[in-house]
Coordinates of C-alpha atoms in Angstrom, one line a residue:
X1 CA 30.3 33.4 -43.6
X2 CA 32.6 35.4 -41.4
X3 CA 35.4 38.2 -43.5
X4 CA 38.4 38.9 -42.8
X5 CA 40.6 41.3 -45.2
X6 CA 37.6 41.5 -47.5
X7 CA 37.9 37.6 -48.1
X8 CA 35.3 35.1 -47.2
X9 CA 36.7 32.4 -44.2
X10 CA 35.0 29.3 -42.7
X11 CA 34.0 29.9 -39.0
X12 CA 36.9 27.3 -37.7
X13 CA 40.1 28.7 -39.0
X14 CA 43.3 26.5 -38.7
X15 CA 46.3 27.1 -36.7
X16 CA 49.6 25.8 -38.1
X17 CA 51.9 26.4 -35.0
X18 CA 52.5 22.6 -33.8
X19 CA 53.3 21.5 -37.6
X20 CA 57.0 23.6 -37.1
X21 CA 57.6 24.3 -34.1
X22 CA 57.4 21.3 -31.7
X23 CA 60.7 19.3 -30.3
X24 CA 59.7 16.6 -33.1
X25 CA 57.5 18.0 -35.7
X26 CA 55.3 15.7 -37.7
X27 CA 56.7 14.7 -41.3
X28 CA 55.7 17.0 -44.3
X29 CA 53.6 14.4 -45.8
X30 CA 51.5 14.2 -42.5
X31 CA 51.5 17.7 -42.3
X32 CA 50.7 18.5 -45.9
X33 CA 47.3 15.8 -45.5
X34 CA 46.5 18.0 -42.7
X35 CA 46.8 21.3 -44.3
X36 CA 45.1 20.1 -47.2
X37 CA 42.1 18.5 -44.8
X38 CA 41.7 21.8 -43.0
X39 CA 41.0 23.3 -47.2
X40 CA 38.6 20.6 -48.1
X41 CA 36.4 21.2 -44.6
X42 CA 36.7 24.8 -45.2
X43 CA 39.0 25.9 -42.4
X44 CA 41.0 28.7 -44.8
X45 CA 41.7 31.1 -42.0
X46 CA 44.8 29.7 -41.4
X47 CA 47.5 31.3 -39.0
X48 CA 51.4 31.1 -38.7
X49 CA 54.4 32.5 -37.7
X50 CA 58.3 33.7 -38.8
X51 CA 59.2 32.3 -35.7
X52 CA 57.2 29.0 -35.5
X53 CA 59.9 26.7 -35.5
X54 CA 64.0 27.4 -36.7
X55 CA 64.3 29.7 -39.8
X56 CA 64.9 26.9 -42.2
X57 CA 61.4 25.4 -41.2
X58 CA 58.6 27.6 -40.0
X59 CA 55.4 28.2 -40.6
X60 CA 56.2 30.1 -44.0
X61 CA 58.6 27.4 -45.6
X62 CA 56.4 24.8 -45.0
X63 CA 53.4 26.7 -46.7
X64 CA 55.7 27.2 -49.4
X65 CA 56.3 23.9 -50.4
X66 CA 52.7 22.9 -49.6
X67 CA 51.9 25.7 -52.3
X68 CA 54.7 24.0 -54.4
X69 CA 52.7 21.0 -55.0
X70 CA 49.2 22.5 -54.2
X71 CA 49.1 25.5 -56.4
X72 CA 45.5 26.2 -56.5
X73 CA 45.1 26.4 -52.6
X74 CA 47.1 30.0 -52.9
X75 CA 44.0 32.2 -53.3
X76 CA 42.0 29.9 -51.2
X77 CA 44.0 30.6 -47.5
X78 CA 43.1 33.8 -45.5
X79 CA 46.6 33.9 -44.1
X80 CA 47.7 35.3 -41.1
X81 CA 51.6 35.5 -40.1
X82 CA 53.3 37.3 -37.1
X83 CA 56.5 38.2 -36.8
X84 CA 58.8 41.0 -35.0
X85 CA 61.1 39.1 -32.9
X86 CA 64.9 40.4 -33.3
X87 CA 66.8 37.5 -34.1
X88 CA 69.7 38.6 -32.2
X89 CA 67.8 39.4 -28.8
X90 CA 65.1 37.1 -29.5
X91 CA 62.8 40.2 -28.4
X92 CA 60.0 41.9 -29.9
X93 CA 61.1 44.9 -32.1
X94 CA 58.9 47.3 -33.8
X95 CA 61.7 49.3 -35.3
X96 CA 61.6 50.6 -38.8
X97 CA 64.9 48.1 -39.2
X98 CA 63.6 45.0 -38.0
X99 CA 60.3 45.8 -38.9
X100 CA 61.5 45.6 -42.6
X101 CA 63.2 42.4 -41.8
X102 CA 60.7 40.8 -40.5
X103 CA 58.0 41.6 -43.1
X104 CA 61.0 41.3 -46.2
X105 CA 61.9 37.9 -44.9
X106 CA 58.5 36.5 -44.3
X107 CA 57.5 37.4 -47.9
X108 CA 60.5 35.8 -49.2
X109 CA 60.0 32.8 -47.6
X110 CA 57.1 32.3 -49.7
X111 CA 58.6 32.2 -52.8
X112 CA 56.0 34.1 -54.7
X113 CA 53.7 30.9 -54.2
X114 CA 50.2 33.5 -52.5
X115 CA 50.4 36.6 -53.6
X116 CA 50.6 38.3 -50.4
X117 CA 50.2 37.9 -46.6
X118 CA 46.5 38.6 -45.6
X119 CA 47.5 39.9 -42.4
X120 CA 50.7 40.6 -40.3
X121 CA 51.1 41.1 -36.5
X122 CA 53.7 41.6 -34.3
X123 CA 54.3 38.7 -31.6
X124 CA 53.4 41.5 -29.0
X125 CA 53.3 45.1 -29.0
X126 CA 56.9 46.5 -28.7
X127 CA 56.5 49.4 -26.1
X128 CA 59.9 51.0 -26.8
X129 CA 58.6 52.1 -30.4
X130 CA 55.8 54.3 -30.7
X131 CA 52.9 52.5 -33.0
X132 CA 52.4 55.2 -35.4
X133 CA 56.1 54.9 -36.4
X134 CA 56.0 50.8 -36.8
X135 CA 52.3 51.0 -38.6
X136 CA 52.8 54.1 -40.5
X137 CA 55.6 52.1 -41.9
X138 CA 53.7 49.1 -43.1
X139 CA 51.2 50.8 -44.2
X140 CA 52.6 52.9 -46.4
X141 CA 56.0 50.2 -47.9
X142 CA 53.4 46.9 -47.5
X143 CA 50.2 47.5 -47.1
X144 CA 49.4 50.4 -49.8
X145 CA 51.9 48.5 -52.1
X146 CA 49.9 45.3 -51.9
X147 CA 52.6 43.2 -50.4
X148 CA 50.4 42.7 -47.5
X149 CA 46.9 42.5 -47.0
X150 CA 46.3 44.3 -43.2
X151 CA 48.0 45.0 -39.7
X152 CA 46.8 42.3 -37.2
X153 CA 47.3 42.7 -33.5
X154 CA 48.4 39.8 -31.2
X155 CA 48.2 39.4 -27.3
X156 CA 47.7 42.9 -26.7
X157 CA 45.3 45.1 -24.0
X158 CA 41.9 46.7 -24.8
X159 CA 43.6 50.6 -24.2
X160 CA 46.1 49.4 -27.3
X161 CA 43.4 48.2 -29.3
X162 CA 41.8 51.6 -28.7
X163 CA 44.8 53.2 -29.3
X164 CA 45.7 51.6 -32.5
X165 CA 42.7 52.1 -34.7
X166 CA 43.9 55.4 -34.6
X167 CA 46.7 55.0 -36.8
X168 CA 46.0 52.4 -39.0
X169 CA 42.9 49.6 -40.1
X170 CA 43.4 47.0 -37.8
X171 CA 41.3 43.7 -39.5
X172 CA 42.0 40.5 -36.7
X173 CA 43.3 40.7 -33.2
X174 CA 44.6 37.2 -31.7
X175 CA 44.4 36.4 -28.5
X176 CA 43.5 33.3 -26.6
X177 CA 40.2 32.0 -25.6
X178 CA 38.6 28.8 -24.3
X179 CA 36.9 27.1 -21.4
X180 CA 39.7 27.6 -19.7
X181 CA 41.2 30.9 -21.0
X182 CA 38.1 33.6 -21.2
X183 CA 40.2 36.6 -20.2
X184 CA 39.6 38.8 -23.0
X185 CA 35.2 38.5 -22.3
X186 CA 36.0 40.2 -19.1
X187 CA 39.1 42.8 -19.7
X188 CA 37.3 44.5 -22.5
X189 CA 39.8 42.9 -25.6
X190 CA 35.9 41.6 -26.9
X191 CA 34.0 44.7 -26.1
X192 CA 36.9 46.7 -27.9
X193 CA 36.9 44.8 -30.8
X194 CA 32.8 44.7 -31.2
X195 CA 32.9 48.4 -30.8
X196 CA 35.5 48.6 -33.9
X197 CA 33.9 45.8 -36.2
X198 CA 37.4 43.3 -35.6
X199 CA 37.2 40.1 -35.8
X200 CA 39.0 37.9 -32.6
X201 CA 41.1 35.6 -34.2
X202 CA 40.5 32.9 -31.3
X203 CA 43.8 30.5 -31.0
X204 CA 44.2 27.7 -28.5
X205 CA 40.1 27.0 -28.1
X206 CA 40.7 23.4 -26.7
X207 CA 42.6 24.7 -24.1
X208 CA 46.1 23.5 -25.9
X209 CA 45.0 20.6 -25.8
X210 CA 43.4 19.5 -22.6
X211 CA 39.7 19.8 -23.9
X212 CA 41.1 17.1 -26.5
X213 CA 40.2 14.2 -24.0
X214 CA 43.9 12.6 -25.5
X215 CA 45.4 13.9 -21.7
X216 CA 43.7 11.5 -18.7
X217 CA 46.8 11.6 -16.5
X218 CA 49.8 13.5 -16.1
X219 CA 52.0 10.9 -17.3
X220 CA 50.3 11.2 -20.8
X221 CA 51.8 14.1 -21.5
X222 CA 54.8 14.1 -23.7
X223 CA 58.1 14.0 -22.3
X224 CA 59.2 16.6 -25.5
X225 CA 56.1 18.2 -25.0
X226 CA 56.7 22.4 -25.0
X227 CA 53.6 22.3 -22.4
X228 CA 56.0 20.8 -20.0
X229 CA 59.0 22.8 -21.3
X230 CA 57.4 26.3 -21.1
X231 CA 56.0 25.8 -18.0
X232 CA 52.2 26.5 -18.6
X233 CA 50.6 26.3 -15.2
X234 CA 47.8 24.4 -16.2
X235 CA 49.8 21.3 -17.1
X236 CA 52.3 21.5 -13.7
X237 CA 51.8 18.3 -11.5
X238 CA 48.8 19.3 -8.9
X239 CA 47.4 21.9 -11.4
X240 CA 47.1 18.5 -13.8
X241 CA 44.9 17.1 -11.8
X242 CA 42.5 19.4 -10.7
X243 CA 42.1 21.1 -14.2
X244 CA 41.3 17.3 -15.3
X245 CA 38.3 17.3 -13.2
X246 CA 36.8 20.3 -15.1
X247 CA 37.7 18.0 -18.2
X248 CA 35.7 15.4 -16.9
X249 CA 32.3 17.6 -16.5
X250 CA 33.1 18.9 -20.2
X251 CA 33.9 15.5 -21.6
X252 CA 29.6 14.4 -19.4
X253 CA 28.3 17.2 -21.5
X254 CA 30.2 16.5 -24.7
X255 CA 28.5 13.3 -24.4
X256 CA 25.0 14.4 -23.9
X257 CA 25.3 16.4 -27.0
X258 CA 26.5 13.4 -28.9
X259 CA 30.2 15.0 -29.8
X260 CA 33.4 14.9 -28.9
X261 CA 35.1 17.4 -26.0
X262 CA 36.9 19.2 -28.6
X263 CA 34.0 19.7 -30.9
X264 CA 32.0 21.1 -27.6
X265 CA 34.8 23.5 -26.6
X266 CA 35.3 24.5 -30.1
X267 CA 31.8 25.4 -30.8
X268 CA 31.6 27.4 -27.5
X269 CA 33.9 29.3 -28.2
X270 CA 32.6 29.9 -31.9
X271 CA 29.2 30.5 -30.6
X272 CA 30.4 33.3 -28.8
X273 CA 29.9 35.8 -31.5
X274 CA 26.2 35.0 -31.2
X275 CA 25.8 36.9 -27.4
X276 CA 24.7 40.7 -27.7
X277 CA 27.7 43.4 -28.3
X278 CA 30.5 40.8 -29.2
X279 CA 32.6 40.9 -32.2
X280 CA 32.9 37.6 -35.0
X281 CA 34.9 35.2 -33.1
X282 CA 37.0 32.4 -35.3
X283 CA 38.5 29.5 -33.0
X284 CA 42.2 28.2 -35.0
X285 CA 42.3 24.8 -33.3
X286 CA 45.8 23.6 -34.1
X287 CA 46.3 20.0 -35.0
X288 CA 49.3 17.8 -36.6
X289 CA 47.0 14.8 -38.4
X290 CA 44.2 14.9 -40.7
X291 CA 42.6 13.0 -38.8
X292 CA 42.0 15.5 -35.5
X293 CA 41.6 18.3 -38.1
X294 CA 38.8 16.4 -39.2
X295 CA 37.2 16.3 -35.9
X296 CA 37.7 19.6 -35.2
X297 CA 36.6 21.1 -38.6
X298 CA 34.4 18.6 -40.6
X299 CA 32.3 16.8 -37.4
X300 CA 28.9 17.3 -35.8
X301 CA 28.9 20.3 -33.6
X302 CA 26.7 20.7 -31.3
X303 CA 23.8 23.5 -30.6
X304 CA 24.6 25.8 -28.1
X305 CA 22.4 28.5 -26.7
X306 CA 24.6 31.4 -26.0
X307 CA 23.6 33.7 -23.0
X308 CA 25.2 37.0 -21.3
X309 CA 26.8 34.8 -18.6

């Protein structure tokens, strides 16, 4: 079993984004049978955010009051939170003042329900700071006080990853990867984190949602969807269609392996970690029902031979 933090997590983590922050999130009930199917398959690395939805309902509320009535999942979830963004500019900001906001509010949010935040990352790395001040910080008020577990990194370059092991422990980097998304094999975010011993913390593995097979034409798309509203490339009219066709050829093979598309890209992307000089790699497949947690955590995944190409 992979670690993280010293703690034991299943090799499909769980990302909680889409339970808070959509235009119409799901209900707590539906979300709470989701969490709790993502515990029963195993998936405890599970990964939020301060800013995942408005501050009266984000990742950290919700958890709370999952905790509230599910009190022995606490020391069960590996949890990952990132913060950082100034709620006045709605920028990232690694200053000791909103760095202590940040990290003060997100613990407070949990009402003492988990003893502490595994890890905690910044959004993106804040250049206008210098990362000895911001880490320094943490580790000596949060980290060495055991109100936090670890410093995470999120969305960042090899050369930070390099040059932020010199200042503190860094236990998970997040960044995206899938079919679609395999940047970080080629730009040296894996190689650095092999080299180091981090674990990639692996978000958006069925390419948000387009590996899913739930997406055959543009028009299925929600209207509220924030794919449409952020303006990912990959899901503008024209890009739709031709990114559907590689789809297609994953959803032939899914077949001949006797799974579904998202259990094939999901696996893929887990089996990663078994190719020479590559770090542990955890995929956290978001998903709002128990249902599609179930398929991505608790099905039949298929074997796949990994090789250097």
């Amino acid at each position: 079993m992979p670690e993280i933090v010293g703690k034991e997590v299943g090799p499909i983590g769980f990302g909680l984004m889409g339970l808070t922050w959509r235009a119409t999130p799901p209900s707590q009930d539906q979300a709470f049978e989701a969490m709790r199917t993502a515990i029963h398959n195993g998936s405890n690395c599970w990964n939020g955010g301060e800013f995942y939805g408005s501050p009266d309902y984000n990742s950290l509320v919700l958890l709370e009051r999952y905790l509230e009535k599910y009190p022995e999942d606490a020391d069960k979830i590996v949890l990952n939170i990132k913060g950082g963004l100034n709620p006045q500019t709605h920028q990232v900001d690694a200053s000791p003042e909103n760095t202590r906001r940040s990290l003060d509010n997100c613990i407070a949010q949990l009402k003492g329900r988990k003893q502490k935040i595994d890890m905690f990352e910044f959004g993106r790395r804040d250049p206008a700071v210098p990362m000895d001040v911001t880490f320094d910080l943490i580790d000596r008020e949060y980290v060495q006080t055991g109100k936090i577990g670890g410093i995470a990194l999120s969305e960042v370059r090899a050369e930070t990853i390099h040059e932020a092991v010199k200042h503190t422990k860094v236990v998970a980097v997040e960044a995206e990867l899938s079919l679609f998304t395999t940047d970080i094999l080629e730009n040296g975010v894996a190689a650095a984190c092999a080299q180091y011993g981090i674990p990639i913390i692996a978000y958006s593995p069925i390419g948000r949602g387009m590996l899913t097979g739930q997406f055959k034409k543009f028009d299925d798309l929600p209207k509220d969807s924030l794919l449409l509203s952020l303006n990912f490339p990959r899901f503008q009219q024209g890009n739709f269609e031709k990114n559907m066709q590689l789809v297609e050829k994953v959803e032939e093979i899914a077949k001949k392996k006797d799974c579904t598309p998202a259990q094939l890209a999901i696996n893929w992307t887990r089996t990663l970690s078994r190719r020479p000089g590559m770090p542990t790699i955890i995929p956290i497949p978001g998903a709002t029902t128990a249902d599609r947690v179930e398929e991505n955590t608790g099905g039949r995944y298929p074997e796949i031979i990994p090789t250097n190409t």
